[in-house]
mmCIF file of C-alpha atoms in Angstrom:
data_model
loop_
_atom_site.group_PDB
_atom_site.id
_atom_site.type_symbol
_atom_site.label_atom_id
_atom_site.label_comp_id
_atom_site.label_asym_id
_atom_site.label_seq_id
_atom_site.Cartn_x
_atom_site.Cartn_y
_atom_site.Cartn_z
ATOM 1 C CA UNK A 1 16.834 -63.815 58.058
ATOM 2 C CA UNK A 2 16.164 -60.828 55.965
ATOM 3 C CA UNK A 3 19.890 -60.245 55.457
ATOM 4 C CA UNK A 4 20.493 -63.871 54.557
ATOM 5 C CA UNK A 5 17.891 -63.907 51.803
ATOM 6 C CA UNK A 6 19.373 -60.708 50.402
ATOM 7 C CA UNK A 7 22.772 -62.381 50.166
ATOM 8 C CA UNK A 8 21.289 -65.345 48.314
ATOM 9 C CA UNK A 9 19.594 -63.005 45.863
ATOM 10 C CA UNK A 10 22.825 -61.175 45.185
ATOM 11 C CA UNK A 11 24.585 -64.478 44.445
ATOM 12 C CA UNK A 12 21.927 -65.251 41.855
ATOM 13 C CA UNK A 13 22.384 -61.838 40.297
ATOM 14 C CA UNK A 14 26.122 -62.433 40.123
ATOM 15 C CA UNK A 15 25.626 -65.817 38.487
ATOM 16 C CA UNK A 16 23.277 -64.318 35.923
ATOM 17 C CA UNK A 17 25.987 -61.797 35.168
ATOM 18 C CA UNK A 18 28.489 -64.574 34.532
ATOM 19 C CA UNK A 19 26.042 -66.442 32.278
ATOM 20 C CA UNK A 20 25.582 -63.331 30.191
ATOM 21 C CA UNK A 21 29.234 -63.331 29.221
ATOM 22 C CA UNK A 22 29.572 -67.113 28.989
ATOM 23 C CA UNK A 23 30.925 -66.753 25.434
ATOM 24 C CA UNK A 24 34.249 -65.372 26.577
ATOM 25 C CA UNK A 25 35.206 -68.643 28.236
ATOM 26 C CA UNK A 26 35.027 -70.595 24.995
ATOM 27 C CA UNK A 27 38.039 -71.320 22.862
ATOM 28 C CA UNK A 28 37.480 -69.821 19.439
ATOM 29 C CA UNK A 29 40.914 -70.733 18.076
ATOM 30 C CA UNK A 30 41.916 -68.661 15.077
ATOM 31 C CA UNK A 31 38.712 -66.611 15.268
ATOM 32 C CA UNK A 32 39.896 -64.836 18.391
ATOM 33 C CA UNK A 33 42.971 -62.809 19.260
ATOM 34 C CA UNK A 34 43.189 -61.909 22.921
ATOM 35 C CA UNK A 35 39.980 -60.073 23.829
ATOM 36 C CA UNK A 36 39.091 -59.597 20.167
ATOM 37 C CA UNK A 37 36.582 -61.952 18.644
ATOM 38 C CA UNK A 38 35.573 -62.190 15.022
ATOM 39 C CA UNK A 39 31.891 -61.696 14.191
ATOM 40 C CA UNK A 40 32.031 -65.388 13.241
ATOM 41 C CA UNK A 41 31.996 -66.326 16.920
ATOM 42 C CA UNK A 42 28.692 -64.487 17.470
ATOM 43 C CA UNK A 43 26.892 -66.436 14.741
ATOM 44 C CA UNK A 44 24.731 -69.535 15.087
ATOM 45 C CA UNK A 45 26.372 -72.899 14.322
ATOM 46 C CA UNK A 46 24.344 -73.082 11.076
ATOM 47 C CA UNK A 47 25.686 -69.752 9.814
ATOM 48 C CA UNK A 48 29.221 -70.718 10.823
ATOM 49 C CA UNK A 49 28.867 -73.994 8.893
ATOM 50 C CA UNK A 50 27.982 -72.011 5.766
ATOM 51 C CA UNK A 51 31.194 -70.029 6.042
ATOM 52 C CA UNK A 52 33.282 -73.129 6.818
ATOM 53 C CA UNK A 53 32.339 -74.802 3.539
ATOM 54 C CA UNK A 54 33.457 -72.807 0.506
ATOM 55 C CA UNK A 55 30.863 -74.614 -1.577
ATOM 56 C CA UNK A 56 27.930 -73.773 0.680
ATOM 57 C CA UNK A 57 29.164 -70.187 1.082
ATOM 58 C CA UNK A 58 27.151 -68.246 -1.530
ATOM 59 C CA UNK A 59 29.718 -65.420 -1.456
ATOM 60 C CA UNK A 60 31.956 -67.577 -3.610
ATOM 61 C CA UNK A 61 29.625 -66.896 -6.532
ATOM 62 C CA UNK A 62 30.992 -63.337 -6.431
ATOM 63 C CA UNK A 63 34.561 -64.477 -5.841
ATOM 64 C CA UNK A 64 34.312 -66.623 -8.984
ATOM 65 C CA UNK A 65 33.001 -63.614 -10.876
ATOM 66 C CA UNK A 66 35.954 -61.580 -9.609
ATOM 67 C CA UNK A 67 38.325 -64.308 -10.735
ATOM 68 C CA UNK A 68 36.877 -64.191 -14.262
ATOM 69 C CA UNK A 69 37.089 -60.395 -14.375
ATOM 70 C CA UNK A 70 40.713 -60.491 -13.211
ATOM 71 C CA UNK A 71 41.913 -61.537 -16.662
ATOM 72 C CA UNK A 72 39.222 -59.772 -18.699
ATOM 73 C CA UNK A 73 40.663 -57.052 -20.932
ATOM 74 C CA UNK A 74 38.693 -53.804 -20.697
ATOM 75 C CA UNK A 75 39.248 -50.163 -21.541
ATOM 76 C CA UNK A 76 41.267 -48.248 -24.127
ATOM 77 C CA UNK A 77 44.646 -49.359 -22.792
ATOM 78 C CA UNK A 78 43.804 -52.954 -23.732
ATOM 79 C CA UNK A 79 44.748 -54.295 -20.322
ATOM 80 C CA UNK A 80 43.265 -56.510 -17.657
ATOM 81 C CA UNK A 81 44.214 -56.722 -13.974
ATOM 82 C CA UNK A 82 46.381 -59.720 -14.868
ATOM 83 C CA UNK A 83 48.401 -57.715 -17.448
ATOM 84 C CA UNK A 84 50.188 -55.865 -14.643
ATOM 85 C CA UNK A 85 49.586 -57.993 -11.554
ATOM 86 C CA UNK A 86 49.969 -61.503 -13.006
ATOM 87 C CA UNK A 87 48.599 -64.264 -10.797
ATOM 88 C CA UNK A 88 46.375 -62.849 -8.094
ATOM 89 C CA UNK A 89 47.230 -65.641 -5.661
ATOM 90 C CA UNK A 90 50.830 -64.341 -5.630
ATOM 91 C CA UNK A 91 50.563 -60.605 -6.284
ATOM 92 C CA UNK A 92 47.495 -59.962 -4.094
ATOM 93 C CA UNK A 93 48.588 -62.112 -1.150
ATOM 94 C CA UNK A 94 48.555 -59.978 1.975
ATOM 95 C CA UNK A 95 47.021 -56.933 0.297
ATOM 96 C CA UNK A 96 43.624 -57.328 1.924
ATOM 97 C CA UNK A 97 45.177 -57.425 5.395
ATOM 98 C CA UNK A 98 46.769 -53.957 5.146
ATOM 99 C CA UNK A 99 44.123 -51.724 3.521
ATOM 100 C CA UNK A 100 43.016 -48.921 3.691
ATOM 101 C CA UNK A 101 46.362 -47.264 2.890
ATOM 102 C CA UNK A 102 47.522 -43.698 2.369
ATOM 103 C CA UNK A 103 47.592 -42.757 -1.332
ATOM 104 C CA UNK A 104 50.212 -40.068 -1.857
ATOM 105 C CA UNK A 105 48.808 -38.931 -5.216
ATOM 106 C CA UNK A 106 45.385 -38.253 -3.662
ATOM 107 C CA UNK A 107 46.576 -37.066 -0.279
ATOM 108 C CA UNK A 108 44.099 -39.301 1.542
ATOM 109 C CA UNK A 109 43.297 -42.886 2.442
ATOM 110 C CA UNK A 110 41.883 -45.322 -0.083
ATOM 111 C CA UNK A 111 40.426 -48.776 0.405
ATOM 112 C CA UNK A 112 40.584 -51.854 -1.830
ATOM 113 C CA UNK A 113 37.434 -50.882 -3.762
ATOM 114 C CA UNK A 114 38.875 -47.465 -4.562
ATOM 115 C CA UNK A 115 42.273 -48.913 -5.523
ATOM 116 C CA UNK A 116 40.553 -51.257 -7.979
ATOM 117 C CA UNK A 117 38.680 -48.359 -9.556
ATOM 118 C CA UNK A 118 41.833 -46.225 -9.587
ATOM 119 C CA UNK A 119 43.572 -48.983 -11.570
ATOM 120 C CA UNK A 120 40.608 -49.216 -13.912
ATOM 121 C CA UNK A 121 40.435 -45.516 -14.711
ATOM 122 C CA UNK A 122 44.129 -44.623 -14.734
ATOM 123 C CA UNK A 123 45.898 -47.722 -16.035
ATOM 124 C CA UNK A 124 43.222 -49.624 -17.958
ATOM 125 C CA UNK A 125 41.464 -46.440 -19.165
ATOM 126 C CA UNK A 126 38.186 -48.210 -18.419
ATOM 127 C CA UNK A 127 35.045 -47.049 -16.673
ATOM 128 C CA UNK A 128 35.087 -47.397 -12.890
ATOM 129 C CA UNK A 129 32.684 -49.892 -11.383
ATOM 130 C CA UNK A 130 29.860 -48.525 -9.298
ATOM 131 C CA UNK A 131 30.278 -48.953 -5.546
ATOM 132 C CA UNK A 132 28.254 -51.980 -4.385
ATOM 133 C CA UNK A 133 27.951 -53.331 -7.964
ATOM 134 C CA UNK A 134 28.408 -57.072 -8.222
ATOM 135 C CA UNK A 135 31.610 -56.533 -10.261
ATOM 136 C CA UNK A 136 33.284 -54.340 -7.662
ATOM 137 C CA UNK A 137 32.123 -56.531 -4.776
ATOM 138 C CA UNK A 138 33.291 -59.624 -6.621
ATOM 139 C CA UNK A 139 36.721 -58.195 -7.404
ATOM 140 C CA UNK A 140 37.161 -56.891 -3.852
ATOM 141 C CA UNK A 141 36.167 -60.271 -2.425
ATOM 142 C CA UNK A 142 38.538 -62.017 -4.850
ATOM 143 C CA UNK A 143 41.457 -59.745 -3.918
ATOM 144 C CA UNK A 144 40.814 -59.969 -0.169
ATOM 145 C CA UNK A 145 40.291 -63.725 -0.386
ATOM 146 C CA UNK A 146 43.968 -64.053 -1.402
ATOM 147 C CA UNK A 147 44.881 -62.937 2.131
ATOM 148 C CA UNK A 148 42.497 -65.312 3.877
ATOM 149 C CA UNK A 149 43.863 -66.490 7.216
ATOM 150 C CA UNK A 150 46.514 -63.757 7.395
ATOM 151 C CA UNK A 151 46.312 -61.430 10.411
ATOM 152 C CA UNK A 152 44.795 -57.995 9.820
ATOM 153 C CA UNK A 153 47.593 -55.460 10.185
ATOM 154 C CA UNK A 154 46.976 -51.975 8.746
ATOM 155 C CA UNK A 155 49.554 -49.177 8.990
ATOM 156 C CA UNK A 156 48.423 -46.294 11.193
ATOM 157 C CA UNK A 157 51.634 -44.300 11.573
ATOM 158 C CA UNK A 158 53.247 -41.751 9.263
ATOM 159 C CA UNK A 159 50.911 -40.133 6.741
ATOM 160 C CA UNK A 160 47.977 -42.320 7.836
ATOM 161 C CA UNK A 161 48.123 -41.125 11.458
ATOM 162 C CA UNK A 162 45.891 -38.051 11.118
ATOM 163 C CA UNK A 163 43.274 -40.048 9.159
ATOM 164 C CA UNK A 164 43.379 -42.760 11.796
ATOM 165 C CA UNK A 165 42.630 -40.139 14.463
ATOM 166 C CA UNK A 166 39.659 -38.901 12.432
ATOM 167 C CA UNK A 167 38.361 -42.459 12.123
ATOM 168 C CA UNK A 168 38.753 -42.979 15.851
ATOM 169 C CA UNK A 169 36.881 -39.736 16.556
ATOM 170 C CA UNK A 170 34.053 -40.863 14.261
ATOM 171 C CA UNK A 171 33.874 -44.178 16.119
ATOM 172 C CA UNK A 172 33.478 -42.483 19.488
ATOM 173 C CA UNK A 173 31.241 -39.621 18.320
ATOM 174 C CA UNK A 174 27.580 -39.896 19.282
ATOM 175 C CA UNK A 175 25.274 -39.234 16.336
ATOM 176 C CA UNK A 176 21.682 -39.435 15.121
ATOM 177 C CA UNK A 177 18.363 -39.123 16.877
ATOM 178 C CA UNK A 178 19.278 -41.976 19.208
ATOM 179 C CA UNK A 179 22.532 -40.198 20.033
ATOM 180 C CA UNK A 180 24.679 -43.310 19.866
ATOM 181 C CA UNK A 181 28.296 -43.852 18.855
ATOM 182 C CA UNK A 182 29.686 -47.055 17.317
ATOM 183 C CA UNK A 183 31.396 -47.790 20.638
ATOM 184 C CA UNK A 184 28.146 -47.640 22.615
ATOM 185 C CA UNK A 185 27.214 -50.995 21.103
ATOM 186 C CA UNK A 186 30.402 -52.604 19.884
ATOM 187 C CA UNK A 187 32.726 -51.749 22.773
ATOM 188 C CA UNK A 188 30.321 -51.506 25.692
ATOM 189 C CA UNK A 189 27.834 -54.287 24.907
ATOM 190 C CA UNK A 190 29.163 -56.989 22.557
ATOM 191 C CA UNK A 191 27.547 -60.393 23.105
ATOM 192 C CA UNK A 192 24.259 -58.921 24.318
ATOM 193 C CA UNK A 193 21.015 -58.988 22.400
ATOM 194 C CA UNK A 194 19.759 -55.909 20.579
ATOM 195 C CA UNK A 195 16.181 -56.924 19.924
ATOM 196 C CA UNK A 196 16.551 -60.175 17.932
ATOM 197 C CA UNK A 197 20.199 -59.730 16.988
ATOM 198 C CA UNK A 198 23.316 -60.444 18.963
ATOM 199 C CA UNK A 199 25.724 -57.542 19.040
ATOM 200 C CA UNK A 200 29.216 -58.354 17.873
ATOM 201 C CA UNK A 201 32.404 -56.436 18.518
ATOM 202 C CA UNK A 202 31.981 -54.931 15.063
ATOM 203 C CA UNK A 203 35.150 -56.468 13.635
ATOM 204 C CA UNK A 204 35.522 -55.874 9.867
ATOM 205 C CA UNK A 205 37.856 -58.766 9.008
ATOM 206 C CA UNK A 206 35.317 -60.789 6.956
ATOM 207 C CA UNK A 207 34.152 -58.016 4.597
ATOM 208 C CA UNK A 208 32.939 -58.024 1.895
ATOM 209 C CA UNK A 209 30.599 -60.671 3.271
ATOM 210 C CA UNK A 210 27.407 -62.482 2.428
ATOM 211 C CA UNK A 211 24.723 -61.335 4.811
ATOM 212 C CA UNK A 212 21.679 -63.593 4.947
ATOM 213 C CA UNK A 213 19.453 -60.566 5.499
ATOM 214 C CA UNK A 214 20.812 -58.904 2.348
ATOM 215 C CA UNK A 215 20.689 -62.146 0.344
ATOM 216 C CA UNK A 216 23.851 -60.963 -1.364
ATOM 217 C CA UNK A 217 27.404 -59.856 -0.848
ATOM 218 C CA UNK A 218 27.816 -56.442 0.761
ATOM 219 C CA UNK A 219 30.668 -54.062 1.517
ATOM 220 C CA UNK A 220 31.818 -52.719 4.876
ATOM 221 C CA UNK A 221 30.457 -49.314 3.894
ATOM 222 C CA UNK A 222 27.007 -50.812 3.391
ATOM 223 C CA UNK A 223 27.239 -52.103 6.953
ATOM 224 C CA UNK A 224 28.360 -48.649 8.174
ATOM 225 C CA UNK A 225 25.387 -47.072 6.415
ATOM 226 C CA UNK A 226 23.041 -49.623 7.970
ATOM 227 C CA UNK A 227 24.367 -48.911 11.463
ATOM 228 C CA UNK A 228 24.139 -45.147 10.918
ATOM 229 C CA UNK A 229 20.545 -45.441 9.747
ATOM 230 C CA UNK A 230 19.651 -47.572 12.763
ATOM 231 C CA UNK A 231 20.696 -44.811 15.137
ATOM 232 C CA UNK A 232 18.611 -42.454 12.951
ATOM 233 C CA UNK A 233 21.641 -40.633 11.599
ATOM 234 C CA UNK A 234 22.101 -39.514 8.015
ATOM 235 C CA UNK A 235 24.449 -42.076 6.423
ATOM 236 C CA UNK A 236 27.509 -40.935 4.451
ATOM 237 C CA UNK A 237 27.877 -41.972 0.794
ATOM 238 C CA UNK A 238 29.681 -45.184 -0.182
ATOM 239 C CA UNK A 239 33.416 -44.616 -0.348
ATOM 240 C CA UNK A 240 33.227 -41.244 1.425
ATOM 241 C CA UNK A 241 36.347 -40.020 3.239
ATOM 242 C CA UNK A 242 34.567 -40.312 6.599
ATOM 243 C CA UNK A 243 33.881 -44.019 6.049
ATOM 244 C CA UNK A 244 37.354 -44.794 4.681
ATOM 245 C CA UNK A 245 38.910 -43.167 7.768
ATOM 246 C CA UNK A 246 36.528 -45.182 9.930
ATOM 247 C CA UNK A 247 37.474 -48.294 7.959
ATOM 248 C CA UNK A 248 41.129 -47.787 8.933
ATOM 249 C CA UNK A 249 40.191 -47.396 12.596
ATOM 250 C CA UNK A 250 38.010 -50.516 12.696
ATOM 251 C CA UNK A 251 40.627 -52.517 10.770
ATOM 252 C CA UNK A 252 43.147 -51.436 13.384
ATOM 253 C CA UNK A 253 40.731 -52.591 16.086
ATOM 254 C CA UNK A 254 40.706 -56.012 14.377
ATOM 255 C CA UNK A 255 44.495 -56.318 14.136
ATOM 256 C CA UNK A 256 45.555 -59.901 14.776
ATOM 257 C CA UNK A 257 42.240 -61.396 13.682
ATOM 258 C CA UNK A 258 42.443 -63.390 10.435
ATOM 259 C CA UNK A 259 41.119 -62.022 7.143
ATOM 260 C CA UNK A 260 37.989 -64.114 6.536
ATOM 261 C CA UNK A 261 36.742 -62.510 3.337
ATOM 262 C CA UNK A 262 34.219 -63.504 2.173
ATOM 263 C CA UNK A 263 32.436 -64.345 5.416
ATOM 264 C CA UNK A 264 28.808 -65.259 6.091
ATOM 265 C CA UNK A 265 26.744 -63.408 8.681
ATOM 266 C CA UNK A 266 23.079 -63.329 9.574
ATOM 267 C CA UNK B 1 24.465 -61.447 -11.919
ATOM 268 C CA UNK B 2 23.938 -64.174 -14.520
ATOM 269 C CA UNK B 3 22.396 -67.359 -13.213
ATOM 270 C CA UNK B 4 25.094 -69.951 -12.746
ATOM 271 C CA UNK B 5 24.751 -73.435 -11.240
ATOM 272 C CA UNK B 6 27.358 -75.111 -9.056
ATOM 273 C CA UNK B 7 27.451 -78.799 -8.186
ATOM 274 C CA UNK B 8 29.774 -80.764 -5.940
ATOM 275 C CA UNK B 9 30.018 -84.559 -6.048
ATOM 276 C CA UNK B 10 32.763 -86.819 -4.671
ATOM 277 C CA UNK B 11 35.567 -87.588 -7.146
ATOM 278 C CA UNK B 12 35.305 -91.332 -6.517
ATOM 279 C CA UNK B 13 32.604 -93.424 -4.870
ATOM 280 C CA UNK B 14 32.380 -97.155 -4.172
ATOM 281 C CA UNK B 15 29.527 -99.197 -5.607
ATOM 282 C CA UNK B 16 26.623 -99.294 -3.179
ATOM 283 C CA UNK B 17 27.969 -96.335 -1.195
ATOM 284 C CA UNK B 18 25.600 -93.558 -0.157
ATOM 285 C CA UNK B 19 27.114 -90.207 -1.093
ATOM 286 C CA UNK B 20 26.156 -86.557 -0.743
ATOM 287 C CA UNK B 21 25.462 -84.278 -3.676
ATOM 288 C CA UNK B 22 25.572 -80.522 -3.040
ATOM 289 C CA UNK B 23 24.029 -77.968 -5.381
ATOM 290 C CA UNK B 24 23.823 -74.204 -5.415
ATOM 291 C CA UNK B 25 22.549 -71.828 -8.052
ATOM 292 C CA UNK B 26 22.815 -68.048 -8.184
ATOM 293 C CA UNK B 27 19.336 -66.603 -8.561
ATOM 294 C CA UNK B 28 17.503 -63.584 -7.187
ATOM 295 C CA UNK B 29 14.366 -65.567 -6.233
ATOM 296 C CA UNK B 30 12.059 -62.570 -6.561
ATOM 297 C CA UNK B 31 9.030 -63.487 -4.440
ATOM 298 C CA UNK B 32 6.363 -61.512 -6.329
ATOM 299 C CA UNK B 33 5.282 -59.898 -3.055
ATOM 300 C CA UNK B 34 7.608 -56.907 -3.117
ATOM 301 C CA UNK B 35 6.643 -53.533 -4.500
ATOM 302 C CA UNK B 36 8.735 -51.164 -6.549
ATOM 303 C CA UNK B 37 9.734 -48.408 -4.126
ATOM 304 C CA UNK B 38 9.131 -45.609 -6.651
ATOM 305 C CA UNK B 39 6.052 -46.700 -8.616
ATOM 306 C CA UNK B 40 4.379 -48.911 -6.009
ATOM 307 C CA UNK B 41 3.761 -51.598 -8.635
ATOM 308 C CA UNK B 42 4.263 -55.253 -7.702
ATOM 309 C CA UNK B 43 7.540 -56.734 -8.918
ATOM 310 C CA UNK B 44 6.522 -59.901 -10.785
ATOM 311 C CA UNK B 45 7.473 -63.236 -9.282
ATOM 312 C CA UNK B 46 10.563 -64.847 -10.750
ATOM 313 C CA UNK B 47 11.872 -67.829 -8.859
ATOM 314 C CA UNK B 48 13.332 -71.205 -9.619
ATOM 315 C CA UNK B 49 10.363 -73.475 -9.068
ATOM 316 C CA UNK B 50 11.883 -76.901 -9.682
ATOM 317 C CA UNK B 51 15.078 -78.874 -9.396
ATOM 318 C CA UNK B 52 15.210 -82.241 -11.114
ATOM 319 C CA UNK B 53 18.201 -84.562 -10.849
ATOM 320 C CA UNK B 54 18.654 -87.593 -13.070
ATOM 321 C CA UNK B 55 21.331 -90.209 -12.455
ATOM 322 C CA UNK B 56 21.965 -92.550 -15.348
ATOM 323 C CA UNK B 57 18.704 -91.365 -16.927
ATOM 324 C CA UNK B 58 16.629 -92.141 -13.840
ATOM 325 C CA UNK B 59 15.134 -89.453 -11.645
ATOM 326 C CA UNK B 60 16.749 -89.635 -8.199
ATOM 327 C CA UNK B 61 15.786 -86.269 -6.736
ATOM 328 C CA UNK B 62 13.141 -83.670 -7.360
ATOM 329 C CA UNK B 63 12.180 -80.560 -5.426
ATOM 330 C CA UNK B 64 9.483 -77.933 -5.832
ATOM 331 C CA UNK B 65 10.552 -74.466 -4.720
ATOM 332 C CA UNK B 66 8.170 -71.819 -3.385
ATOM 333 C CA UNK B 67 8.541 -68.059 -2.875
ATOM 334 C CA UNK B 68 9.885 -68.391 0.673
ATOM 335 C CA UNK B 69 13.103 -70.042 -0.573
ATOM 336 C CA UNK B 70 16.024 -67.630 -0.182
ATOM 337 C CA UNK B 71 18.127 -66.190 -2.977
ATOM 338 C CA UNK B 72 20.937 -68.398 -4.314
ATOM 339 C CA UNK B 73 19.199 -71.600 -3.177
ATOM 340 C CA UNK B 74 21.406 -74.368 -1.786
ATOM 341 C CA UNK B 75 20.154 -77.929 -1.887
ATOM 342 C CA UNK B 76 21.883 -81.131 -0.917
ATOM 343 C CA UNK B 77 20.741 -84.747 -0.899
ATOM 344 C CA UNK B 78 22.075 -88.276 -0.603
ATOM 345 C CA UNK B 79 21.869 -91.008 -3.180
ATOM 346 C CA UNK B 80 23.313 -94.484 -3.696
ATOM 347 C CA UNK B 81 26.114 -95.155 -6.171
ATOM 348 C CA UNK B 82 25.036 -97.738 -8.728
ATOM 349 C CA UNK B 83 27.323 -97.286 -11.741
ATOM 350 C CA UNK B 84 29.582 -94.751 -13.435
ATOM 351 C CA UNK B 85 27.261 -92.401 -15.243
ATOM 352 C CA UNK B 86 26.340 -88.770 -15.740
ATOM 353 C CA UNK B 87 24.199 -86.950 -13.213
ATOM 354 C CA UNK B 88 22.073 -84.331 -14.912
ATOM 355 C CA UNK B 89 20.732 -81.340 -13.006
ATOM 356 C CA UNK B 90 17.919 -79.146 -14.305
ATOM 357 C CA UNK B 91 16.670 -76.016 -12.568
ATOM 358 C CA UNK B 92 13.424 -74.635 -13.993
ATOM 359 C CA UNK B 93 12.773 -70.897 -13.836
ATOM 360 C CA UNK B 94 9.307 -69.296 -13.681
ATOM 361 C CA UNK B 95 9.854 -67.880 -17.165
ATOM 362 C CA UNK B 96 10.462 -71.383 -18.506
ATOM 363 C CA UNK B 97 14.244 -71.116 -18.790
ATOM 364 C CA UNK B 98 16.077 -74.292 -17.857
ATOM 365 C CA UNK B 99 19.532 -74.122 -16.329
ATOM 366 C CA UNK B 100 21.420 -77.369 -16.864
ATOM 367 C CA UNK B 101 24.533 -78.898 -15.404
ATOM 368 C CA UNK B 102 26.090 -82.331 -15.792
ATOM 369 C CA UNK B 103 28.440 -83.993 -13.308
ATOM 370 C CA UNK B 104 30.293 -87.261 -13.825
ATOM 371 C CA UNK B 105 29.935 -89.919 -11.128
ATOM 372 C CA UNK B 106 32.885 -92.321 -11.034
ATOM 373 C CA UNK B 107 31.997 -95.617 -9.356
ATOM 374 C CA UNK B 108 34.668 -98.219 -8.710
#
């Protein structure tokens, strides 16, 4: 009898294990690619509804701002983004799916935010926007929005290869007082609760996104900083080489998932 | 970011039809409960405290907002189409500023 009851208990344990990963059985359509699942699929139906409706999605306030700035002439060169790039819906299509890229002139990777500021300082002769300012977030969201629905597909070979390896090492490196690496949560335990939040796979395809907790649009680097602080590690500055390398690695992890920028998360 | 209202109404509605009106306005909605991290002084409250909607001059929707309403408040409601007329939206800020928007309702 004793053995029999043990068997029954172990069946219950097994079933509980299945229930814990019940999400994987669902069909998430375009929001999943193989084992990869967009952060969208970890959200509540209410948060997903906000992202589904461009009107209810508050991030579009920033996208609209970016659209206005696109044709605004600034700087000594008397140019706007549109002077060189024309219509953003043609010239910027697909751009958001491939960044960060290797910039030969700098000898390192740059992301969309840094490319925008590079254009501003070098071609427009204007002041760069501050990282995390509403202008830079708006323009980044506007540029990335032109690639919405296209699969994320960054280049990791050639000159980018060594930076990709550094990003990968960062991802797997334990850090901070809690001695945790990115992968300890986002590879080993996605779908489980971490206190009141559900852990996602940490896919970056919807950034910059409107986070309900932030009550505004935020960049991927803000999210990196938040995660680093939560494991009691010293965060790196916005736009630092470490984070741009990491950005390439996490974008590579998300390859095949659609660009969702700007998404909504809780 | 400058405060900017957005309104979405259907392009065409039939007479007598009940239709949805969606509104959103960009606003910080400063609660008045937060403290300045450096000085420790309270940051004064600055929220949108009212939304008034008039359809053909008649008030059809009104809402009082309180400090727990999130930034960039979204509000939607349903109303009945009576005739082609303007729908006027007024958001009232704590400092007395009024943000206005007008949308045309086409009834056929």
